[in-house]
Coordinates of C-alpha atoms in Angstrom, one line a residue:
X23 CA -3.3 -29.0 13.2
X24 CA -3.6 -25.6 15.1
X25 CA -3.5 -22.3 13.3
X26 CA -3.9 -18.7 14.8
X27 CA -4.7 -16.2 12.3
X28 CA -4.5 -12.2 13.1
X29 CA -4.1 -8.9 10.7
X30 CA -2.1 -5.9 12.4
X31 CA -1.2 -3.4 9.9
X32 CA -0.6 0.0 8.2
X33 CA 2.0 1.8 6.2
X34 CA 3.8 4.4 8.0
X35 CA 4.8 7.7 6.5
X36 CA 7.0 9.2 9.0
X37 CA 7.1 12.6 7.5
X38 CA 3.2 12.9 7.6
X39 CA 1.9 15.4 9.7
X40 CA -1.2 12.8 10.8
X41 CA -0.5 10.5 13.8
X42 CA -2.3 7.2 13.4
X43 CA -4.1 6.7 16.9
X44 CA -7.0 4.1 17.5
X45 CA -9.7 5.6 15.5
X46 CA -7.7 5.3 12.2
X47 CA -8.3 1.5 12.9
X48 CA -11.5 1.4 14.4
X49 CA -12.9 3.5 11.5
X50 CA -11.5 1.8 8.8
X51 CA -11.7 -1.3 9.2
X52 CA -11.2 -3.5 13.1
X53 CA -12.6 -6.9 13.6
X54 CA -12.5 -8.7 16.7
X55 CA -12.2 -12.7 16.3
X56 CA -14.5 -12.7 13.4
X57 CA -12.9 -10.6 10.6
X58 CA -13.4 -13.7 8.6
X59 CA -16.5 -14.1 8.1
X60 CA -16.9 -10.5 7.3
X61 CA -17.4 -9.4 3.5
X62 CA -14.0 -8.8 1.8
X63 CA -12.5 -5.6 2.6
X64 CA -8.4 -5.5 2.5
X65 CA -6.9 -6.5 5.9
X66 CA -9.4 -9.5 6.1
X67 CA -8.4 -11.1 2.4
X68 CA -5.8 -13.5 4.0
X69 CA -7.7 -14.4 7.0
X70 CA -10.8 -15.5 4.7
X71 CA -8.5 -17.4 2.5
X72 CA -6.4 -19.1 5.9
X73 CA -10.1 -19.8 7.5
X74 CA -11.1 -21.2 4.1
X75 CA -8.1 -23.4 3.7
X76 CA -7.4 -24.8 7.4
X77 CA -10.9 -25.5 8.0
X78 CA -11.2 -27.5 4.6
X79 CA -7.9 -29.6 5.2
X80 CA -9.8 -30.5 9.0
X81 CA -7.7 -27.7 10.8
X82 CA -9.2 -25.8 13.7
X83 CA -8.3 -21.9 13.8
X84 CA -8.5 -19.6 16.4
X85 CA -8.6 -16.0 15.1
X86 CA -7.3 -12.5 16.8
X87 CA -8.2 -8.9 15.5
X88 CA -8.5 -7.8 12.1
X89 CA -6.6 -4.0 12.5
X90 CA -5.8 -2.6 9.5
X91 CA -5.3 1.6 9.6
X92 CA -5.3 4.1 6.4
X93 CA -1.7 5.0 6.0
X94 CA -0.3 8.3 8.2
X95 CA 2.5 9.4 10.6
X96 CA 3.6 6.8 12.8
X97 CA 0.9 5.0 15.2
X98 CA 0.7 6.1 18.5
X99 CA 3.0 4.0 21.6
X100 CA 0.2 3.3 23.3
X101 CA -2.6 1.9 20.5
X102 CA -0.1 0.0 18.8
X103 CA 1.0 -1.3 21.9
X104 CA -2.8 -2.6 23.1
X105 CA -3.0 -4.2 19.7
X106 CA -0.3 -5.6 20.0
X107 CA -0.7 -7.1 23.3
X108 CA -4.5 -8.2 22.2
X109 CA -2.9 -10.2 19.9
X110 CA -0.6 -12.0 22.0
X111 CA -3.2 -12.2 24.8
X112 CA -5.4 -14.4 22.2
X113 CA -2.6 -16.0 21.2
X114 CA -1.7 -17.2 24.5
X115 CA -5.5 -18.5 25.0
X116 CA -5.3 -20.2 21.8
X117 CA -1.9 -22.2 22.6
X118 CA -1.1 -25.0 22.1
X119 CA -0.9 -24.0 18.5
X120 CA 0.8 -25.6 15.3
X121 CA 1.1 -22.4 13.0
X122 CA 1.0 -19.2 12.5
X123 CA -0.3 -17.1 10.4
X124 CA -0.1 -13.3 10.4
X125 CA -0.9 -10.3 8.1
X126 CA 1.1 -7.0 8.6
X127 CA 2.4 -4.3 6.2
X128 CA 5.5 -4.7 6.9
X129 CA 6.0 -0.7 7.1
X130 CA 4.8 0.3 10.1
X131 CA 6.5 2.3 12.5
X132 CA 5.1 3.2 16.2
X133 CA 6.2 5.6 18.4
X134 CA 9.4 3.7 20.3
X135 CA 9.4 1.1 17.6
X136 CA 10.5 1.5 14.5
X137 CA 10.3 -2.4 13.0
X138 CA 6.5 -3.0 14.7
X139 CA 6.7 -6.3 12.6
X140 CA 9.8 -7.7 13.8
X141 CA 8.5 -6.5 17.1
X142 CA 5.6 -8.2 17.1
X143 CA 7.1 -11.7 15.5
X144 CA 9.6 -11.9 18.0
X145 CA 7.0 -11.7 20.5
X146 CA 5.1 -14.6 18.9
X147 CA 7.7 -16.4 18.8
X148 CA 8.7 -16.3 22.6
X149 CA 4.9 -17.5 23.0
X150 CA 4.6 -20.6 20.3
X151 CA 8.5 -21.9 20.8
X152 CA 10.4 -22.9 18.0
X153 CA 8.5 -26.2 16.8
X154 CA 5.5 -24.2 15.9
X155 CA 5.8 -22.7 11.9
X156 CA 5.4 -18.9 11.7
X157 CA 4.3 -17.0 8.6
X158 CA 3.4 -13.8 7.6
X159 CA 2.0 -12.1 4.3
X160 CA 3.4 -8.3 3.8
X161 CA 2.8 -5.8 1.7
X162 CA 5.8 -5.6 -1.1
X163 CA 6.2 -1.7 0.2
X164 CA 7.8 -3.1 3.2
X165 CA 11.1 -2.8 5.3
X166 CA 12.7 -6.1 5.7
X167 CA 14.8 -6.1 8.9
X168 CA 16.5 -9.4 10.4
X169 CA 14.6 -9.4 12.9
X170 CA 11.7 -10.7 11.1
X171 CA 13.9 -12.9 9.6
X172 CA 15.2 -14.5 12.8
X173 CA 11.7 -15.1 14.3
X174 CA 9.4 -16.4 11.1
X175 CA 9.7 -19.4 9.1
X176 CA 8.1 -17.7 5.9
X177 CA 7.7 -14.3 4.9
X178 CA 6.0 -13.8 1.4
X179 CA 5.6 -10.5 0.1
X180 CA 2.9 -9.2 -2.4
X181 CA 3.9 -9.8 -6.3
X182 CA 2.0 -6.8 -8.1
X183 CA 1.4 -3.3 -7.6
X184 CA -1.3 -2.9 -7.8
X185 CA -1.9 -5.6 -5.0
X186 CA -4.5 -7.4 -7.0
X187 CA -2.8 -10.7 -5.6
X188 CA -3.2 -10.5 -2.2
X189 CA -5.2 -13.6 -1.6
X190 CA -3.0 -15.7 -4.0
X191 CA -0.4 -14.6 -1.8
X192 CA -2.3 -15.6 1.4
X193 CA -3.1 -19.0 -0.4
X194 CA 0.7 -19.4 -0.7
X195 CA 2.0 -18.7 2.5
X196 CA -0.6 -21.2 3.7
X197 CA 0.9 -24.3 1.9
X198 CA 4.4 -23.4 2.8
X199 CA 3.4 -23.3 6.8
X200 CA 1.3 -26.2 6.9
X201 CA 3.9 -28.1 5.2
X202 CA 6.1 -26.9 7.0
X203 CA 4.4 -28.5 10.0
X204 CA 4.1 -31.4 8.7
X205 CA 7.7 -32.0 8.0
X206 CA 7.7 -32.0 4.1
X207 CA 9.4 -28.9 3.7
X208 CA 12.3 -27.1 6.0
X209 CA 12.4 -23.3 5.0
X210 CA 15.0 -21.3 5.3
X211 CA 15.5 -17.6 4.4
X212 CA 18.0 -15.1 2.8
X213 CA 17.4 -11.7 1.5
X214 CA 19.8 -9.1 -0.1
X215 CA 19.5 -5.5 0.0
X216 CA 19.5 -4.0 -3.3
X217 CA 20.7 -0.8 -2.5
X218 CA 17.9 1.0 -4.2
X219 CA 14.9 3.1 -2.9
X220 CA 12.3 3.6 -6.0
X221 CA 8.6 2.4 -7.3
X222 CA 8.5 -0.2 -9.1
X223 CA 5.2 -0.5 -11.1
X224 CA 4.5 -4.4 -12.2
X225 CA 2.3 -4.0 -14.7
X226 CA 4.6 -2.2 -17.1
X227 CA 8.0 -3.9 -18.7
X228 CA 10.8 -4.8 -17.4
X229 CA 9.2 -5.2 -14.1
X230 CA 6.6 -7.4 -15.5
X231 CA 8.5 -9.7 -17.2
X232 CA 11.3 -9.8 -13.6
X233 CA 7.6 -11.0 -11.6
X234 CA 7.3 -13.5 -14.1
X235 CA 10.6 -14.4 -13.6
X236 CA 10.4 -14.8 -10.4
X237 CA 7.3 -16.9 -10.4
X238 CA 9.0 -19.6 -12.3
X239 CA 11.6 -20.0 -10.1
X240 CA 9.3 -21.1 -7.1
X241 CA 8.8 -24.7 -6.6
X242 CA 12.3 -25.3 -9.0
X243 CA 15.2 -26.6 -7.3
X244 CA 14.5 -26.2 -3.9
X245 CA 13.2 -22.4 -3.9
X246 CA 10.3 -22.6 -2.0
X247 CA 8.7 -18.7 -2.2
X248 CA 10.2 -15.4 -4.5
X249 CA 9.4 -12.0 -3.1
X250 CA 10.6 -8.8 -4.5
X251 CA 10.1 -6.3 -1.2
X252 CA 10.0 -2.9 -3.1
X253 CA 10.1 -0.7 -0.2
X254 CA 8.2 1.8 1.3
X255 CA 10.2 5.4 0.5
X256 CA 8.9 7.8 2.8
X257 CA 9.8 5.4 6.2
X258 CA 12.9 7.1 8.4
X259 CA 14.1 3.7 9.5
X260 CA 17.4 1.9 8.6
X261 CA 15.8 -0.7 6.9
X262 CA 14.1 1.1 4.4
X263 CA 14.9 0.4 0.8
X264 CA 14.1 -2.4 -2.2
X265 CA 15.5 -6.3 -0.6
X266 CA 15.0 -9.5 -2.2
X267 CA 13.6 -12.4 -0.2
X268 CA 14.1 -16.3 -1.2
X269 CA 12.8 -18.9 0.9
X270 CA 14.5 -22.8 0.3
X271 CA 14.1 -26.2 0.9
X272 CA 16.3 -26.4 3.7
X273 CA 19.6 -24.5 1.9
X274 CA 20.1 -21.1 3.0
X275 CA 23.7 -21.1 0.7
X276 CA 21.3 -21.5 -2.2
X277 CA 18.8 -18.5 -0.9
X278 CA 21.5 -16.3 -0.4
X279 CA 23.0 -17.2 -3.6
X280 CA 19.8 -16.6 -5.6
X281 CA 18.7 -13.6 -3.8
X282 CA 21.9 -11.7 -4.6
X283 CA 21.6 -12.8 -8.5
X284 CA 17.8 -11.1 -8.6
X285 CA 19.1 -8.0 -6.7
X286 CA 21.6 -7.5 -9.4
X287 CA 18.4 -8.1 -12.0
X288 CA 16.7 -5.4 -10.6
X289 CA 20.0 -3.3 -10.5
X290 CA 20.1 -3.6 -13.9
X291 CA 17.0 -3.0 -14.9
X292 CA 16.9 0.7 -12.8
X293 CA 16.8 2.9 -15.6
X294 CA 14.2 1.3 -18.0
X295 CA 11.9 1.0 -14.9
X296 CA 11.9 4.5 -13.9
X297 CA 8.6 6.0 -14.2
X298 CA 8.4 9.3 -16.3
X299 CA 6.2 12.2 -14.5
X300 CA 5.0 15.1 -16.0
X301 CA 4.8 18.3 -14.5
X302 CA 0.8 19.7 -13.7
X303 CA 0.8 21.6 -17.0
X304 CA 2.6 18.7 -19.0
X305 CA -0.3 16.6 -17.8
X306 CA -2.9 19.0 -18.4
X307 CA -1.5 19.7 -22.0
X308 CA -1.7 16.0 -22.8
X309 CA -5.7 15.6 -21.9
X310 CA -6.3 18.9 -23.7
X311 CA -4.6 17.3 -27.2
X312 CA -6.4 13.9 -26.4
X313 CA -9.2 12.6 -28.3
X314 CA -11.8 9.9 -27.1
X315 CA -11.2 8.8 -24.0
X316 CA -10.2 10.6 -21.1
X317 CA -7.1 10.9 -20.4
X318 CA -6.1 9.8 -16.4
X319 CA -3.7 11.7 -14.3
X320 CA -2.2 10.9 -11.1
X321 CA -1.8 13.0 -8.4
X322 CA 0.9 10.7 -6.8
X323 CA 1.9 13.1 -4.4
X324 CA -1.4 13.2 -2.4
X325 CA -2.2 9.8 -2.7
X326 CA -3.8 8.8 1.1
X327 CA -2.4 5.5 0.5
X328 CA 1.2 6.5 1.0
X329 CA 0.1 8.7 4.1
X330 CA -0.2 11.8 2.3
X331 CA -3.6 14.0 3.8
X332 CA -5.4 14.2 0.3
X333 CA -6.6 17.3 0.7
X334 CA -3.5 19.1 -1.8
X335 CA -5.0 21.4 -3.7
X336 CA -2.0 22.3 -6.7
X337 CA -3.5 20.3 -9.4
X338 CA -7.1 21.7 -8.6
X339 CA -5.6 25.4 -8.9
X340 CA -4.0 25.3 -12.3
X341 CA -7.2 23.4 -13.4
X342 CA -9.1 26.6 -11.9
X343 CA -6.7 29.4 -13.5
X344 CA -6.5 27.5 -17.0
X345 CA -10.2 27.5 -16.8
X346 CA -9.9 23.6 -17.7
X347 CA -13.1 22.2 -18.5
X348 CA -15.0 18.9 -18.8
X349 CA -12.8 17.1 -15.7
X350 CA -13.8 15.0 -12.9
X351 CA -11.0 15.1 -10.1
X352 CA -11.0 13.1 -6.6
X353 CA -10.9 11.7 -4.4
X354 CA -10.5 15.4 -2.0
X355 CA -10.7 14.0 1.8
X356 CA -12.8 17.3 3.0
X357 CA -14.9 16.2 6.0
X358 CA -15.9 19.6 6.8
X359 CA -16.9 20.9 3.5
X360 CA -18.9 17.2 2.6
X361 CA -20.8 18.6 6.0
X362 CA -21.4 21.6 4.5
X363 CA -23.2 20.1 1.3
X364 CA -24.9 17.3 3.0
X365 CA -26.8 20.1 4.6
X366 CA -27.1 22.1 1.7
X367 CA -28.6 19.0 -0.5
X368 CA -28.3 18.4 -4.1
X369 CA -29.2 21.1 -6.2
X370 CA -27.7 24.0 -3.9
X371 CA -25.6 26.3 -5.4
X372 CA -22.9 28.2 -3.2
X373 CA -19.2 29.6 -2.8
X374 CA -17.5 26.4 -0.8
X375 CA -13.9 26.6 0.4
X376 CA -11.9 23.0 -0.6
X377 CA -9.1 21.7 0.7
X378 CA -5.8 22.8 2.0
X379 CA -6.6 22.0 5.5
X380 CA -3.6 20.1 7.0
X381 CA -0.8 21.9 6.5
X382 CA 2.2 22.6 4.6
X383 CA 1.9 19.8 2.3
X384 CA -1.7 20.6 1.6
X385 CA -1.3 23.7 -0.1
X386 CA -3.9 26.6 0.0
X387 CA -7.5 26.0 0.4
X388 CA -9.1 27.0 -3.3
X389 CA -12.4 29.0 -3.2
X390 CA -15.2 27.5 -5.6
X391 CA -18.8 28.7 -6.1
X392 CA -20.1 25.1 -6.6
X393 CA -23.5 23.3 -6.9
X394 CA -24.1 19.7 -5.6
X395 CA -25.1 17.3 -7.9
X396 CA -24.8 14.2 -6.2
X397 CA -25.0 12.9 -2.0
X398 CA -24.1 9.2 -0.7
X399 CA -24.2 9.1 3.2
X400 CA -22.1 5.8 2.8
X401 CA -20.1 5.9 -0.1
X402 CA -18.2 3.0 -1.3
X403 CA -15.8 2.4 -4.2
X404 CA -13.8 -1.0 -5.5
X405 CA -10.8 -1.9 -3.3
X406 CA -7.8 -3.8 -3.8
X407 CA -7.9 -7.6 -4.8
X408 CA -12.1 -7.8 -4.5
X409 CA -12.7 -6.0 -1.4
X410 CA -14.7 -2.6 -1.1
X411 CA -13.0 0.5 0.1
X412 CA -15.6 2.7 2.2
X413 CA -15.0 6.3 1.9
X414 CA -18.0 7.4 4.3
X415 CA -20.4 10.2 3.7
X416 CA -19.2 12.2 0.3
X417 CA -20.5 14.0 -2.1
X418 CA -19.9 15.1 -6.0
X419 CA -20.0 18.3 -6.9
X420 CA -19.6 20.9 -10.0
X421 CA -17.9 24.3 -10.2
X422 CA -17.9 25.3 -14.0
X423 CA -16.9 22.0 -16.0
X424 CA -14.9 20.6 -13.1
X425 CA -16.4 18.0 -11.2
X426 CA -15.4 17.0 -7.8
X427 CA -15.7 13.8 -5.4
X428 CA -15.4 15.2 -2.0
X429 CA -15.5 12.6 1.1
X430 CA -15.4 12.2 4.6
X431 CA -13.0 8.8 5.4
X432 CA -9.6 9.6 4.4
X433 CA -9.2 6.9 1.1
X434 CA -7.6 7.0 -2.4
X435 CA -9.2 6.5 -5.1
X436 CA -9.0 3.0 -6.7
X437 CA -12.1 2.5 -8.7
X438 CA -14.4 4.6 -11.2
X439 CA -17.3 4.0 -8.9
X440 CA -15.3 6.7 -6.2
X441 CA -17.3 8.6 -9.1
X442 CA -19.9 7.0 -10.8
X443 CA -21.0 5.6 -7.8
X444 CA -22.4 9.3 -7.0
X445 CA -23.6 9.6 -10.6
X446 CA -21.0 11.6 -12.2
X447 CA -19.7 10.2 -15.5
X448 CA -16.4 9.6 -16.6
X449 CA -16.9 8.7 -20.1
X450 CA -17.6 12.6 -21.4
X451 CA -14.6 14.1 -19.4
X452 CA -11.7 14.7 -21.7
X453 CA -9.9 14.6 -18.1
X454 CA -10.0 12.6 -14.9
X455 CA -7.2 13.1 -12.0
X456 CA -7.2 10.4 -8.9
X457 CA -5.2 10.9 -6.3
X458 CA -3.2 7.7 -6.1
X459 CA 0.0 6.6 -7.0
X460 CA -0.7 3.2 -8.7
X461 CA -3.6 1.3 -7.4
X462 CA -6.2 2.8 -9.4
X463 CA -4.4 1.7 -12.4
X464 CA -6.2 -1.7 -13.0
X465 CA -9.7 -0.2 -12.8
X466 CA -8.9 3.1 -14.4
X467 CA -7.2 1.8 -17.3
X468 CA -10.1 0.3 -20.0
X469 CA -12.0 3.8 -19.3
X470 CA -8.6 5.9 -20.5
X471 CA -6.9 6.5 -23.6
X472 CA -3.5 7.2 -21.7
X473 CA -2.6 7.3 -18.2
X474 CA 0.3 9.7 -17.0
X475 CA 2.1 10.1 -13.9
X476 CA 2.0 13.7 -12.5
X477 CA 4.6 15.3 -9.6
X478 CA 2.5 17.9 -8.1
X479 CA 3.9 19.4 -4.7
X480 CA 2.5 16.6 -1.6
X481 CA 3.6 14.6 1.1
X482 CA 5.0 11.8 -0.8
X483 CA 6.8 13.5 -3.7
X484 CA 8.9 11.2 -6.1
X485 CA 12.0 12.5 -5.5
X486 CA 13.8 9.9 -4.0
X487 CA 17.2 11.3 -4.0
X488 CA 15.9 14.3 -1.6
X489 CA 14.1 12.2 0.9
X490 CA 15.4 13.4 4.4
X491 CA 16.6 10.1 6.4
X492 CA 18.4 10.3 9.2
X493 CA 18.5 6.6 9.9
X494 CA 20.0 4.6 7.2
X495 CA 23.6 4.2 6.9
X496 CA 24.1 2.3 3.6
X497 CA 24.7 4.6 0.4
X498 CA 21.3 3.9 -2.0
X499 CA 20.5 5.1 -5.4
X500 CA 19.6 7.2 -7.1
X501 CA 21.3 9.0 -4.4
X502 CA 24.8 8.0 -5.3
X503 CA 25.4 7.1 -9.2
X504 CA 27.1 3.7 -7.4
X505 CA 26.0 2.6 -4.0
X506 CA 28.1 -0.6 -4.4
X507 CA 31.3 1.2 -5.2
X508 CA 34.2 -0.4 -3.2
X509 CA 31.9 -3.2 -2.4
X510 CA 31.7 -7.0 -3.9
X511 CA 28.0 -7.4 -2.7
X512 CA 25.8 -6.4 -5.7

């Protein structure tokens, strides 16, 4: 067996005032045929697992780019089109091939196209035919269109959030392709659309014990694959909002069927798997009453993950005119003021201007008199499912009690090491904010004694309801109280 394996992806906030051109690839992470057999960093977890597998089972693969861009505004016509087309080209070298194998977000939107997934699968699928198996691994923040539907065989979404299963996921889709080739399996698909656009966070109940759920019902009566496509919010496109996915042996009646009973699940579950958020003083109030550990806040608002610039400076203010002390905050994506203390050195003391660089959802810049206690020309901190997240030249620095992580490559923060690995400790802060929605939850949470959600003003706000769309029809809560009123589907 033949299997082509290629990674084309990032999340697309269309209300971001960044464009994602070329360089947001190149510099975070962009492979060519080899991406591999390169240490684990995010976009390359599936193809390591697809190389791994086919070329155990005896398979031969031949292997396109590895693009995978921080999330921003949508992705220039012309760069996502030359990836594009530089994965077909290979393709089209590498034929005749038995299967597929692709990994996209599932949320990106290009200038002209605003379903670059379905885009790109249909084009595969003009190229392969229709006895060649097609699968593709998304992100669970996705927007699941028909299109996609119509031109793969298998599209498995991630399970948790935070994506610490993005290999088992890769691992998954690979048995239901190759099986697929082979003839012991026929998969069909169905999803449902669930009306809803939200964050659901897996680790805490009921959503954890729904995953579960839907674990168990793969490889049970003729369900091949579960996914739970949570959506990405802050994507203008039709599609956007929570669908489920069921792949089956053969029975699309029975996907269909299924799908529509977990969409009502997840219906009913809306209220208990809201997430509370405090307000910046709230959240600040909490840490100052805590005892032992620090207490973790999220700045969810400015989380570079969700295409936000984070660079907003609201939480850093009120920490400034409380006169908060004893807090470690990051990660601030400030390539001009990292300059400025790279040349300065450690030890140097001087008023530095942070943040608030690029635009309205920045804020205001915040004046500090600051001295640099730590320097890392090539700064790294703990990624998603293994891999290493690089966040380029940065630097640590202190302006009376509050400590900051400043870097250069626009990046979240996932890991304690964003911090420690420049030598400031978290342990004696009575306060640590991240900014990140959910994915530093896993490594954050043994070092806190609570975590707490925070809505600060930024580009990815949580207020669903308020989100501007222009292009999808359907009614969705929490919009409307009822978005199946007058309708039979829920």
């Amino acid at each position: 067996m033949k299997l082509f394996i290629a990674t084309l992806a990032t999340e697309t906030n269309t209300f971001s005032p960044l464009p994602t051109g070329r360089t947001a690839f190149v510099e975070r992470e962009f492979f060519r045929n080899d991406g591999s057999r390169q240490p684990p960093r995010h976009g390359n977890i599936p193809l390591i697992e697809w190389r791994r597998l086919g070329e155990a089972d005896g398979h031969s693969v031949a292997e396109s780019i590895t693009a995978f861009a921080q999330p921003a505004g949508p992705t220039l016509r012309r760069v996502y089109e030359e990836l594009r087309d530089t994965v077909l080209a290979d393709l089209e070298a590498a034929m005749p091939v038995d299967g597929v194998l692709l990994f996209m977000h599932g949320a990106m939107v290009a200038e002209g196209y605003d379903d670059c997934e379905g885009d790109t699968l249909s084009r595969v699928r003009s190229i392969v035919g229709p006895a060649a198996k097609i699968g593709i691994e998304l992100d669970l923040h996705c927007h699941l269109t028909e299109t996609m539907r119509q031109a793969a065989d298998v599209i498995i979404t991630f399970k948790e959030y935070p994506h610490i299963d993005i290999a088992d996921r890769a691992r998954e889709l690979y048995r239901l392709v190759t099986a697929a080739r082979r003839g012991d399996i026929d998969p069909v698909m169905a999803f449902h659309d669930c009306r809803m656009v939200n964050m659901w966070r897996t680790p805490q109940e009921p959503v954890r014990s729904f995953v579960r759920r839907i674990q168990a019902l793969e490889g049970q009566d003729g369900i091949l694959s579960v996914s739970f496509g949570h959506g990405f919010p802050w994507g203008d496109v039709a599609d956007v909002g929570a669908k489920i996915v069921v792949v089956a042996d053969g029975d699309e009646t029975k996907a269909a069927t299924l799908a529509r009973t977990l969409a009502g699940e997840v219906w009913h579950m809306r209220h208990d798997a809201e997430t509370h958020h405090d307000s910046i003083d709230q959240g600040i109030d909490a840490a100052e009453a805590a005892v032992g550990k620090p207490v973790v806040l999220a700045d969810v608002a400015d989380n570079a993950g969700g295409g936000a610039p984070s660079d907003n400076t609201a939480i850093l203010r009120r920490l400034v005119d409380r006169g908060v002390r004893d807090v470690a905050t990051g990660c601030y994506w400030d390539p001009a003021a990292v300059q400025i203390c790279l040349e300065a050195g450690i030890g140097a003391e001087f008023d530095l201007r942070v943040g608030g660089k690029c635009g309205v959802a920045s804020g205001d810049p915040v004046d500090l008199r600051v001295t640099v206690r730590g320097i890392d020309e090539h700064h790294t901190e703990g990624g998603l499912s293994g891999g290493r997240a690089r966040l380029g030249p940065s630097v640590w620095v202190e302006a009376d009690g509050i400590h900051l992580i400043l870097i250069s490559i626009r990046q979240q923060t996932f890991s304690p090491d964003a911090f420690t690995g420049l030598g400031c400790t978290l342990h004696d802060k009575k306060l640590v904010v991240v900014k990140s929605t959910q994915h530093f939850r896993a490594a954050f949470e043994p070092i806190a004694s609570a975590i707490r959600y925070v809505a600060a003003p930024g580009a990815i706000a949580p207020d669903y309801d308020r989100i501007p769309y222009t292009k999808r029809t359907e009614p969705f809560w929490p919009r409307v109280d009822d978005p199946f009123e007058g309708s039979n589907r829920r």
